Amino acid sequence: MNVETLAIVGVGLIGGSIGLAAKRRGLARRVLGVGRQQSSLDRAAAAGIIDEGLLDPVLAARQAEIVVVCTPVDSIAEQVLAIAPVCPPGTLLTDAGSTKARIVATIEPALPAGVHFVGSHPLAGSEKQGPEHADENLFQDRLTIVTRTAATEPQALEKTSTFWRALGSKVRVMEPTEHDKALAFTSHLPHLVAAALAGALPGAWGELTASGFRDTTRIAAGDPALWTAIFSQNHAAVLDALGLLLDRLERCRECLSAGNWAALNDLLVQAKKVRDALGS
Amino acid sequence: MNVETLAIVGVGLIGGSIGLAAKRRGLARRVLGVGRQQSSLDRAAAAGIIDEGLLDPVLAARQAEIVVVCTPVDSIAEQVLAIAPVCPPGTLLTDAGSTKARIVATIEPALPAGVHFVGSHPLAGSEKQGPEHADENLFQDRLTIVTRTAATEPQALEKTSTFWRALGSKVRVMEPTEHDKALAFTSHLPHLVAAALAGALPGAWGELTASGFRDTTRIAAGDPALWTAIFSQNHAAVLDALGLLLDRLERCRECLSAGNWAALNDLLVQAKKVRDALGS
């Protein structure tokens, strides 16, 4: 893949890592970064993450062959629809948001002819934020989900998949609602659980935590505003996922109350099997 | 501290790490390991974890100045009471179990005169098992809780604290029931939650997990039998801790159902504050 100009709207951890990977892998001849603070963009340019920083997404979109919007999920659709009218025909717009259904459903009916949007979600990230944590290998061997709907243009889908593969990622195509249902369980629910566990910790016991508590709650350090937006966009599926977990915790509670250690052991054996299969 | 002979009953990850640390730090002149398989003890001896492996805990206890019992929590009291009658006067017995109240309460009234038991719990470990993962720095800068009751002999308490400090650990003295209440939340509950989350994962979605799910469920890979024993020994406190978590998850559910994003954001902000304060 050889892109003349790639524009990244939102140069944080994900956007910065896309820029770094695109430059280091020779995927794009020129990488434009769009942000809200020139000083932050200048630092990203100095760090080799982007070639040039612009405050106006429209100026960047006019020049770009591919635009990746890496802003919080509650602003992605708005950003895409703001730049789509100025994009040259054939421009590919995509994103990196953790939710897909609402974003795709908002964008697709409002897109001008000749400009394509394909939803993306790279399953990579960190509780850390900001371009200073950008990592050119962030997507290496990770999975990126690329969404397809009845309105998705096949060539745009193919180009989006090629783009993520060129960044080192594996690609899986899913429908937006199927994505949101699965990620509600595999990503959004763990965040809720980690936050509930950390938040309920009585203050005096912080000293008495060890690696188990720290691993289990690590992602609770993520940005609250970003996660509130994710929960808001995907609340119905998160409620379903939470229901699955609460059912399981209720079974644990029954085992503890009844002293049914054989049944509790069975639950732990089954959980270990699942966890072992995921690898480290 | 200079111990002539240290005996370790149960040479797994914790027992093996105690042996390795004691030898590398010159804490004990001789380290005896007690286990159920001579071949496993021979491997531990070959790896420099112990000096000699014995199948009979009584033979080891007869020679030791300090005996640390590192078997699963449901066999610690039995092991201690089996060897206590043959120990020379002044022998210090301690353990490394994740629960304390039932162990201490079982041992104390049954101990022969002149032999002392002080409960210990080093807050260090891993989902990995076995002496092949022994780490001489496992206790370095970690906290070990040492228990005190009305029956605890002050010199034995002091010697136990000195022992763990010599292994690199910080030490905090607590009552056994106070320990169990706190650890129910900071250690036993995270295990239950990790197992519930891993166990409830629909099979087809395993591929769609990333580092968030993996961190949050990592400890679910721990040994089910060891953990069932811990839950059995500390079920009342674990039920209380689970209640605190379920209350918090219920608040999250209400926020998701009602679309109360400001309140959900507040919960995430508070959780992040707690998690950030714990450090990595």
Coordinates of C-alpha atoms in Angstrom, one line a residue:
Chain A
M1 CA 0.0 0.0 0.0
N2 CA 1.3 3.4 -1.0
V3 CA -0.7 6.4 0.2
E4 CA 0.2 9.8 -1.0
T5 CA -1.3 11.7 2.0
L6 CA -2.7 10.2 5.2
A7 CA -4.6 12.4 7.6
I8 CA -5.1 11.5 11.2
V9 CA -7.7 13.5 13.1
G10 CA -6.9 13.2 16.9
V11 CA -3.3 12.5 17.5
G12 CA -3.4 10.6 20.9
L13 CA -2.2 7.1 21.7
I14 CA -4.1 5.5 18.8
G15 CA -3.8 8.3 16.3
G16 CA -0.1 8.8 17.2
S17 CA 0.6 5.1 16.9
I18 CA -1.0 5.0 13.4
G19 CA 1.1 7.9 12.3
L20 CA 4.3 6.4 13.6
A21 CA 3.5 3.0 12.1
A22 CA 2.5 4.5 8.8
K23 CA 5.8 6.5 8.6
R24 CA 8.1 3.8 9.8
R25 CA 6.5 1.2 7.5
G26 CA 6.6 3.5 4.5
L27 CA 2.8 3.2 4.1
A28 CA 2.2 6.9 3.5
R29 CA 4.5 9.5 1.8
R30 CA 3.1 12.2 4.0
V31 CA 1.2 12.1 7.3
L32 CA -0.9 15.1 8.4
G33 CA -2.1 15.3 12.0
V34 CA -5.1 17.3 13.1
G35 CA -5.5 18.4 16.7
R36 CA -6.8 21.2 18.9
Q37 CA -3.4 22.4 20.2
Q38 CA -0.6 23.5 17.8
S39 CA 2.0 22.9 20.6
S40 CA 0.9 19.3 21.0
L41 CA 1.0 18.8 17.2
D42 CA 4.4 20.3 17.0
R43 CA 5.7 17.9 19.6
A44 CA 4.2 15.0 17.6
A45 CA 5.9 16.3 14.5
A46 CA 9.2 16.6 16.3
A47 CA 8.8 13.0 17.5
G48 CA 8.4 11.8 14.0
I49 CA 4.8 10.8 14.5
I50 CA 3.4 13.1 11.9
D51 CA 4.9 15.3 9.1
E52 CA 2.7 18.3 9.7
G53 CA 0.1 19.4 12.3
L54 CA -3.0 21.3 11.4
L55 CA -5.7 22.7 13.6
D56 CA -8.4 22.6 10.8
P57 CA -9.6 19.1 9.8
V58 CA -11.0 20.5 6.6
L59 CA -7.6 21.7 5.4
A60 CA -6.2 18.2 6.1
A61 CA -9.1 16.4 4.5
R62 CA -8.8 18.3 1.3
Q63 CA -5.3 16.9 0.8
A64 CA -5.8 13.3 2.0
E65 CA -6.4 10.0 0.3
I66 CA -7.2 8.3 3.6
V67 CA -8.5 10.1 6.7
V68 CA -8.6 8.2 10.0
V69 CA -10.7 9.8 12.7
C70 CA -9.3 8.9 16.2
T71 CA -11.3 11.2 18.4
P72 CA -13.6 10.0 21.3
V73 CA -16.5 7.9 20.1
D74 CA -19.1 10.6 20.8
S75 CA -17.4 13.0 18.3
I76 CA -16.4 10.6 15.5
A77 CA -19.6 10.8 13.4
E78 CA -19.7 14.6 13.7
Q79 CA -16.0 14.9 12.6
V80 CA -16.5 12.6 9.7
L81 CA -19.6 14.5 8.5
A82 CA -17.9 17.8 8.9
I83 CA -15.0 16.9 6.6
A84 CA -16.8 14.6 4.1
P85 CA -18.2 17.4 1.9
V86 CA -14.7 18.8 1.2
C87 CA -13.0 15.5 0.5
P88 CA -11.9 14.8 -3.1
P89 CA -13.9 12.1 -4.7
G90 CA -12.7 8.6 -3.8
T91 CA -11.4 9.6 -0.4
L92 CA -11.6 6.9 2.2
L93 CA -12.8 7.9 5.7
T94 CA -12.4 5.5 8.6
D95 CA -12.1 5.7 12.3
A96 CA -10.7 3.8 15.3
G97 CA -13.6 4.0 17.8
S98 CA -14.5 1.3 20.3
T99 CA -18.2 1.4 19.4
K100 CA -19.5 1.1 15.8
A101 CA -23.3 0.8 15.4
R102 CA -24.3 4.3 16.2
I103 CA -21.3 5.9 14.5
V104 CA -21.9 3.9 11.3
A105 CA -25.6 4.5 11.3
T106 CA -25.2 8.2 11.8
I107 CA -22.6 8.6 9.0
E108 CA -23.8 6.4 6.2
P109 CA -27.1 8.1 5.3
A110 CA -25.5 11.5 5.4
L111 CA -22.4 10.9 3.3
P112 CA -21.9 12.8 0.0
A113 CA -21.5 10.7 -3.2
G114 CA -18.0 9.5 -4.0
V115 CA -16.7 9.6 -0.5
H116 CA -16.6 6.4 1.5
F117 CA -16.7 5.6 5.2
V118 CA -15.8 2.2 6.6
G119 CA -15.9 1.7 10.4
S120 CA -12.8 0.3 12.1
H121 CA -11.8 -0.7 15.6
P122 CA -8.2 -1.8 16.3
L123 CA -8.3 -4.0 19.4
A124 CA -5.2 -2.4 20.8
G125 CA -4.7 0.3 23.3
S126 CA -3.7 1.0 26.8
E127 CA -4.9 2.8 29.9
K128 CA -2.1 5.3 29.0
Q129 CA -3.0 8.3 26.9
G130 CA -1.4 10.8 24.6
P131 CA 1.0 10.7 21.6
E132 CA 4.0 10.4 24.0
H133 CA 3.0 6.7 24.4
A134 CA 2.6 6.2 20.6
D135 CA 4.1 2.8 19.6
E136 CA 4.8 1.8 16.0
N137 CA 4.1 -1.8 16.9
L138 CA 0.8 -1.2 18.7
F139 CA -1.2 -2.9 16.0
Q140 CA 1.4 -5.7 15.2
D141 CA -0.4 -9.1 15.3
R142 CA -3.5 -7.5 17.0
L143 CA -6.9 -7.7 15.5
T144 CA -8.7 -4.8 13.8
I145 CA -12.4 -5.2 13.2
V146 CA -13.6 -3.5 10.0
T147 CA -17.4 -3.1 9.7
R148 CA -19.5 -4.0 6.7
T149 CA -23.2 -3.0 6.2
A150 CA -25.5 -3.2 3.2
A151 CA -24.2 0.3 2.2
T152 CA -20.5 -0.5 2.4
E153 CA -18.7 -0.1 -0.9
P154 CA -16.6 -3.3 -1.5
Q155 CA -13.5 -1.5 -2.7
A156 CA -13.6 0.8 0.3
L157 CA -13.9 -2.2 2.6
E158 CA -10.9 -3.8 0.9
K159 CA -8.8 -0.7 1.1
T160 CA -9.6 -0.2 4.8
S161 CA -8.5 -3.8 5.4
T162 CA -5.3 -3.4 3.4
F163 CA -4.6 -0.2 5.4
W164 CA -4.8 -2.0 8.8
R165 CA -2.8 -5.0 7.5
A166 CA -0.1 -2.6 6.3
L167 CA 0.1 -1.3 9.9
G168 CA 0.8 -4.9 11.1
S169 CA -2.8 -5.8 12.1
K170 CA -4.9 -8.8 11.4
V171 CA -8.4 -7.9 10.1
R172 CA -11.8 -9.3 10.7
V173 CA -15.0 -8.0 9.0
M174 CA -18.1 -7.8 11.2
E175 CA -21.5 -6.0 11.1
P176 CA -21.5 -3.0 13.4
T177 CA -24.1 -4.3 15.8
E178 CA -22.4 -7.7 16.0
H179 CA -19.2 -5.8 16.9
D180 CA -20.9 -3.8 19.6
K181 CA -22.5 -6.9 21.2
A182 CA -19.2 -8.7 21.4
L183 CA -17.1 -5.8 22.5
A184 CA -19.6 -4.9 25.2
F185 CA -18.5 -8.2 26.8
T186 CA -14.9 -8.4 25.9
S187 CA -13.9 -4.7 26.4
H188 CA -16.6 -2.5 27.9
L189 CA -17.7 -4.8 30.6
P190 CA -14.2 -5.5 31.9
H191 CA -13.7 -1.7 32.2
L192 CA -17.0 -1.4 34.2
V193 CA -15.9 -4.3 36.5
A194 CA -12.4 -3.0 37.0
A195 CA -13.9 0.4 37.9
A196 CA -16.5 -1.1 40.2
L197 CA -13.8 -3.1 42.0
A198 CA -11.4 -0.2 42.3
G199 CA -14.1 2.2 43.3
A200 CA -15.5 0.0 46.0
L201 CA -12.0 -0.5 47.7
P202 CA -12.2 0.8 51.3
G203 CA -9.4 3.4 51.5
A204 CA -7.6 1.7 54.4
W205 CA -7.0 -1.4 52.4
G206 CA -5.1 0.1 49.5
E207 CA -1.8 -1.0 51.1
L208 CA -3.1 -4.6 51.3
T209 CA -3.5 -5.0 47.5
A210 CA -1.0 -7.1 45.5
S211 CA -0.6 -8.0 41.8
G212 CA -4.0 -9.7 41.7
F213 CA -5.9 -6.6 42.6
R214 CA -3.7 -4.5 40.4
D215 CA -4.1 -6.6 37.3
T216 CA -7.8 -6.9 37.7
T217 CA -8.3 -3.2 38.1
R218 CA -5.5 -1.9 35.8
I219 CA -7.9 -0.5 33.1
A220 CA -9.8 1.5 35.7
A221 CA -7.0 4.0 35.2
G222 CA -8.4 4.8 31.7
D223 CA -9.8 8.2 30.9
P224 CA -13.3 8.5 32.4
A225 CA -14.7 10.8 29.7
L226 CA -13.7 8.5 26.9
W227 CA -15.2 5.5 28.7
T228 CA -18.4 7.3 29.6
A229 CA -18.9 8.1 25.9
I230 CA -18.3 4.4 25.1
F231 CA -20.9 3.3 27.7
S232 CA -23.3 5.9 26.5
Q233 CA -23.0 4.8 22.8
N234 CA -23.3 1.1 23.6
H235 CA -25.4 1.0 26.8
A236 CA -27.9 -1.7 25.7
A237 CA -25.3 -4.2 24.8
V238 CA -23.3 -3.4 27.9
L239 CA -26.4 -4.0 30.0
D240 CA -26.8 -7.4 28.4
A241 CA -23.1 -8.3 29.1
L242 CA -23.4 -7.1 32.7
G243 CA -26.4 -9.4 33.1
L244 CA -24.3 -12.4 32.0
L245 CA -21.6 -11.5 34.6
L246 CA -24.2 -10.8 37.4
D247 CA -25.7 -14.2 36.7
R248 CA -22.3 -15.8 37.1
L249 CA -21.5 -13.8 40.3
E250 CA -24.9 -14.8 41.7
R251 CA -24.0 -18.5 41.2
C252 CA -20.7 -17.8 43.0
R253 CA -22.6 -16.2 45.8
E254 CA -24.9 -19.2 46.1
C255 CA -21.9 -21.6 46.3
L256 CA -20.3 -19.4 49.0
S257 CA -23.6 -19.2 51.0
A258 CA -24.4 -22.9 50.8
G259 CA -20.8 -24.1 51.2
N260 CA -21.1 -25.9 47.9
W261 CA -17.3 -26.1 47.3
A262 CA -17.6 -28.7 44.6
A263 CA -19.7 -26.4 42.5
L264 CA -17.5 -23.4 43.2
N265 CA -14.5 -25.5 42.2
D266 CA -16.2 -26.4 38.9
L267 CA -16.8 -22.8 38.1
L268 CA -13.1 -22.0 38.8
V269 CA -12.0 -25.0 36.7
Q270 CA -14.1 -23.8 33.8
A271 CA -12.9 -20.2 34.1
K272 CA -9.3 -21.3 34.2
K273 CA -9.8 -23.3 31.0
V274 CA -11.2 -20.3 29.2
R275 CA -8.4 -18.0 30.6
D276 CA -5.6 -20.4 29.7
A277 CA -6.9 -20.7 26.1
L278 CA -6.6 -16.9 25.7
G279 CA -2.8 -17.0 26.5
S280 CA -0.9 -14.2 28.3
Chain B
M1 CA 19.3 -13.0 61.1
N2 CA 21.2 -16.2 61.1
V3 CA 19.2 -19.4 61.1
E4 CA 21.0 -22.7 61.5
T5 CA 18.3 -24.8 59.8
L6 CA 15.2 -23.6 58.0
A7 CA 12.5 -26.1 57.0
I8 CA 10.0 -25.4 54.3
V9 CA 7.0 -27.7 54.1
G10 CA 5.6 -27.4 50.5
V11 CA 8.2 -26.4 48.0
G12 CA 6.0 -24.7 45.3
L13 CA 6.2 -21.1 44.1
I14 CA 6.0 -19.5 47.5
G15 CA 8.0 -22.2 49.4
G16 CA 10.6 -22.4 46.6
S17 CA 11.0 -18.6 46.6
I18 CA 11.5 -18.6 50.4
G19 CA 14.2 -21.2 50.0
L20 CA 15.9 -19.4 47.2
A21 CA 15.8 -16.0 49.0
A22 CA 17.0 -17.6 52.3
K23 CA 19.9 -19.2 50.6
R24 CA 21.0 -16.3 48.3
R25 CA 20.7 -13.8 51.2
G26 CA 22.6 -16.0 53.6
L27 CA 19.6 -16.0 56.0
A28 CA 19.9 -19.8 56.8
R29 CA 22.9 -22.0 56.8
R30 CA 20.8 -25.0 55.7
V31 CA 17.4 -25.2 54.0
L32 CA 15.4 -28.4 54.2
G33 CA 12.5 -28.8 51.8
V34 CA 9.6 -31.2 52.6
G35 CA 7.3 -32.4 49.8
R36 CA 5.4 -35.4 48.5
Q37 CA 7.6 -36.4 45.6
Q38 CA 11.3 -37.0 46.0
S39 CA 11.9 -36.3 42.3
S40 CA 10.4 -32.8 42.6
L41 CA 12.5 -32.2 45.8
D42 CA 15.6 -33.4 44.0
R43 CA 15.0 -30.9 41.2
A44 CA 14.5 -28.1 43.7
A45 CA 17.8 -29.1 45.4
A46 CA 19.6 -29.2 42.0
A47 CA 18.2 -25.7 41.3
G48 CA 19.7 -24.4 44.5
I49 CA 16.3 -23.8 46.1
I50 CA 16.9 -26.1 49.0
D51 CA 19.8 -28.1 50.4
E52 CA 18.0 -31.3 51.0
G53 CA 14.6 -32.7 50.3
L54 CA 12.7 -34.9 52.7
L55 CA 9.4 -36.7 52.4
D56 CA 8.7 -36.7 56.1
P57 CA 7.9 -33.3 57.7
V58 CA 8.7 -34.8 61.2
L59 CA 12.3 -35.5 60.2
A60 CA 12.7 -32.0 59.0
A61 CA 10.9 -30.4 61.9
R62 CA 13.2 -32.2 64.4
Q63 CA 16.2 -30.4 63.0
A64 CA 14.8 -26.9 62.3
E65 CA 14.9 -23.6 64.2
I66 CA 12.2 -22.2 61.9
V67 CA 9.6 -24.1 60.0
V68 CA 7.5 -22.4 57.3
V69 CA 4.4 -24.3 56.1
C70 CA 3.6 -23.4 52.5
T71 CA 0.9 -25.9 51.7
P72 CA -2.7 -25.1 50.6
V73 CA -4.7 -23.2 53.3
D74 CA -6.9 -26.2 54.1
S75 CA -3.9 -28.3 55.2
I76 CA -1.7 -25.8 57.0
A77 CA -3.3 -26.3 60.5
E78 CA -3.1 -30.0 60.2
Q79 CA 0.6 -29.9 59.0
V80 CA 1.6 -27.6 61.8
L81 CA -0.2 -29.7 64.5
A82 CA 1.4 -32.9 63.1
I83 CA 5.0 -31.6 63.5
A84 CA 4.6 -29.4 66.6
P85 CA 5.0 -32.2 69.1
V86 CA 8.4 -33.3 67.7
C87 CA 9.9 -29.7 67.5
P88 CA 12.7 -28.8 69.9
P89 CA 11.6 -26.2 72.5
G90 CA 11.8 -22.7 71.1
T91 CA 11.0 -23.7 67.5
L92 CA 9.1 -21.1 65.5
L93 CA 6.4 -22.3 63.2
T94 CA 4.8 -20.0 60.7
D95 CA 3.0 -20.3 57.4
A96 CA 2.3 -18.4 54.1
G97 CA -1.4 -19.0 53.7
S98 CA -3.8 -16.5 52.2
T99 CA -6.3 -16.9 55.0
K100 CA -5.5 -16.6 58.7
A101 CA -8.4 -16.7 61.1
R102 CA -9.4 -20.4 60.9
I103 CA -5.7 -21.5 60.7
V104 CA -4.6 -19.6 63.8
A105 CA -7.7 -20.5 65.8
T106 CA -7.2 -24.2 65.0
I107 CA -3.5 -24.2 65.9
E108 CA -3.2 -22.0 69.0
P109 CA -5.2 -24.0 71.5
A110 CA -3.6 -27.3 70.4
L111 CA 0.1 -26.2 70.4
P112 CA 2.5 -27.9 72.9
A113 CA 4.3 -25.7 75.4
G114 CA 7.6 -24.2 74.2
V115 CA 6.7 -24.3 70.5
H116 CA 5.3 -21.1 68.9
F117 CA 3.1 -20.4 65.9
V118 CA 2.7 -17.0 64.3
G119 CA 0.6 -16.7 61.2
S120 CA 2.1 -15.1 58.1
H121 CA 0.8 -14.1 54.7
P122 CA 3.3 -12.6 52.1
L123 CA 1.3 -10.5 49.6
A124 CA 3.2 -11.9 46.7
G125 CA 2.5 -14.6 44.3
S126 CA 1.5 -15.3 40.8
E127 CA -1.0 -17.3 38.8
K128 CA 2.0 -19.5 38.0
Q129 CA 2.8 -22.5 40.1
G130 CA 5.6 -24.7 41.1
P131 CA 9.2 -24.3 42.3
E132 CA 10.4 -23.8 38.7
H133 CA 8.9 -20.3 39.0
A134 CA 10.7 -19.6 42.3
D135 CA 12.0 -16.1 42.5
E136 CA 14.5 -14.9 45.1
N137 CA 13.1 -11.4 44.8
L138 CA 9.4 -12.4 45.1
F139 CA 9.1 -10.8 48.5
Q140 CA 11.3 -7.8 47.8
D141 CA 9.5 -4.6 48.8
R142 CA 6.2 -6.5 49.1
L143 CA 4.2 -6.6 52.3
T144 CA 3.9 -9.6 54.5
I145 CA 1.2 -9.6 57.1
V146 CA 2.1 -11.2 60.4
T147 CA -0.8 -12.0 62.8
R148 CA -1.0 -11.3 66.5
T149 CA -3.6 -12.6 68.9
A150 CA -3.9 -12.6 72.7
A151 CA -1.9 -15.8 72.7
T152 CA 0.9 -14.6 70.5
E153 CA 4.3 -14.7 72.2
P154 CA 6.0 -11.3 71.6
Q155 CA 9.4 -12.8 70.9
A156 CA 8.0 -15.2 68.4
L157 CA 6.1 -12.3 66.7
E158 CA 9.4 -10.3 66.5
K159 CA 11.3 -13.3 65.1
T160 CA 8.7 -13.9 62.5
S161 CA 8.8 -10.2 61.4
T162 CA 12.6 -10.3 61.3
F163 CA 12.4 -13.5 59.1
W164 CA 10.2 -11.8 56.5
R165 CA 12.3 -8.6 56.5
A166 CA 15.4 -10.7 56.0
L167 CA 13.7 -12.0 52.8
G168 CA 13.2 -8.5 51.6
S169 CA 9.6 -7.9 52.7
K170 CA 8.0 -5.1 54.6
V171 CA 5.9 -6.3 57.5
R172 CA 2.6 -5.3 59.0
V173 CA 1.0 -6.8 62.1
M174 CA -2.7 -7.5 62.1
E175 CA -5.3 -9.6 63.9
P176 CA -6.2 -12.7 61.9
T177 CA -9.9 -11.7 61.4
E178 CA -8.9 -8.2 60.4
H179 CA -6.5 -9.8 57.8
D180 CA -9.2 -12.0 56.5
K181 CA -11.7 -9.2 56.1
A182 CA -9.3 -7.0 54.2
L183 CA -7.9 -9.8 52.0
A184 CA -11.4 -11.0 51.2
F185 CA -11.8 -7.7 49.3
T186 CA -8.2 -7.1 48.1
S187 CA -7.4 -10.6 47.0
H188 CA -10.1 -13.2 47.2
L189 CA -12.9 -11.1 45.6
P190 CA -10.7 -10.1 42.6
H191 CA -10.1 -13.8 42.0
L192 CA -13.8 -14.5 42.1
V193 CA -14.5 -11.6 39.7
A194 CA -11.8 -12.6 37.3
A195 CA -13.1 -16.2 37.2
A196 CA -16.7 -15.0 36.8
L197 CA -15.7 -12.8 33.9
A198 CA -13.6 -15.4 32.2
G199 CA -16.1 -18.1 32.8
A200 CA -19.0 -16.1 31.3
L201 CA -17.1 -15.3 28.1
P202 CA -19.1 -16.7 25.2
G203 CA -16.7 -19.0 23.3
A204 CA -16.9 -17.3 19.9
W205 CA -15.7 -14.0 21.4
G206 CA -12.3 -15.2 22.7
E207 CA -10.6 -13.8 19.6
L208 CA -12.2 -10.4 20.3
T209 CA -10.4 -10.0 23.6
A210 CA -7.5 -7.6 24.0
S211 CA -5.2 -6.5 26.8
G212 CA -8.1 -5.1 28.9
F213 CA -9.9 -8.4 29.2
R214 CA -6.6 -10.3 29.6
D215 CA -5.4 -8.1 32.5
T216 CA -8.8 -8.2 34.2
T217 CA -9.0 -12.0 34.0
R218 CA -5.3 -12.9 34.4
I219 CA -5.6 -14.4 37.9
A220 CA -8.4 -16.7 36.8
A221 CA -5.6 -18.9 35.6
G222 CA -4.7 -19.7 39.2
D223 CA -5.1 -23.2 40.6
P224 CA -8.8 -23.9 41.2
A225 CA -8.2 -26.3 44.2
L226 CA -6.0 -23.8 46.0
W227 CA -8.6 -21.1 45.5
T228 CA -11.6 -23.2 46.4
A229 CA -9.8 -23.9 49.7
I230 CA -9.3 -20.2 50.2
F231 CA -12.9 -19.4 49.5
S232 CA -14.0 -22.1 51.8
Q233 CA -11.9 -20.9 54.7
N234 CA -12.9 -17.3 54.3
H235 CA -16.4 -17.5 52.9
A236 CA -18.2 -15.1 55.3
A237 CA -15.8 -12.2 54.6
V238 CA -15.8 -13.0 50.8
L239 CA -19.6 -12.8 50.8
D240 CA -19.4 -9.3 52.5
A241 CA -16.8 -8.2 50.0
L242 CA -18.9 -9.5 47.1
G243 CA -21.8 -7.5 48.5
L244 CA -19.8 -4.3 48.3
L245 CA -19.0 -5.0 44.7
L246 CA -22.5 -6.0 43.7
D247 CA -23.8 -2.8 45.2
R248 CA -21.4 -0.8 43.0
L249 CA -22.3 -2.8 39.9
E250 CA -25.9 -2.2 40.6
R251 CA -25.2 1.5 40.7
C252 CA -23.5 1.1 37.3
R253 CA -26.5 -0.8 36.0
E254 CA -28.9 2.0 37.1
C255 CA -26.7 4.6 35.4
L256 CA -26.7 2.6 32.2
S257 CA -30.4 1.9 32.3
A258 CA -31.4 5.5 33.1
G259 CA -28.8 7.1 30.8
N260 CA -27.3 8.9 33.7
W261 CA -23.9 9.6 32.2
A262 CA -22.9 12.3 34.6
A263 CA -23.3 9.8 37.5
L264 CA -21.5 7.1 35.6
N265 CA -18.7 9.4 34.8
D266 CA -18.4 10.3 38.6
L267 CA -18.1 6.6 39.4
L268 CA -15.3 6.2 36.8
V269 CA -13.5 9.3 38.0
Q270 CA -13.5 8.1 41.6
A271 CA -12.4 4.6 40.5
K272 CA -9.5 6.1 38.4
K273 CA -8.4 8.1 41.5
V274 CA -8.3 5.0 43.6
R275 CA -6.5 3.0 40.9
D276 CA -4.0 5.7 40.1
A277 CA -3.1 5.9 43.8
L278 CA -2.1 2.2 43.8
G279 CA 0.5 2.7 41.1
S280 CA 1.4 0.1 38.5

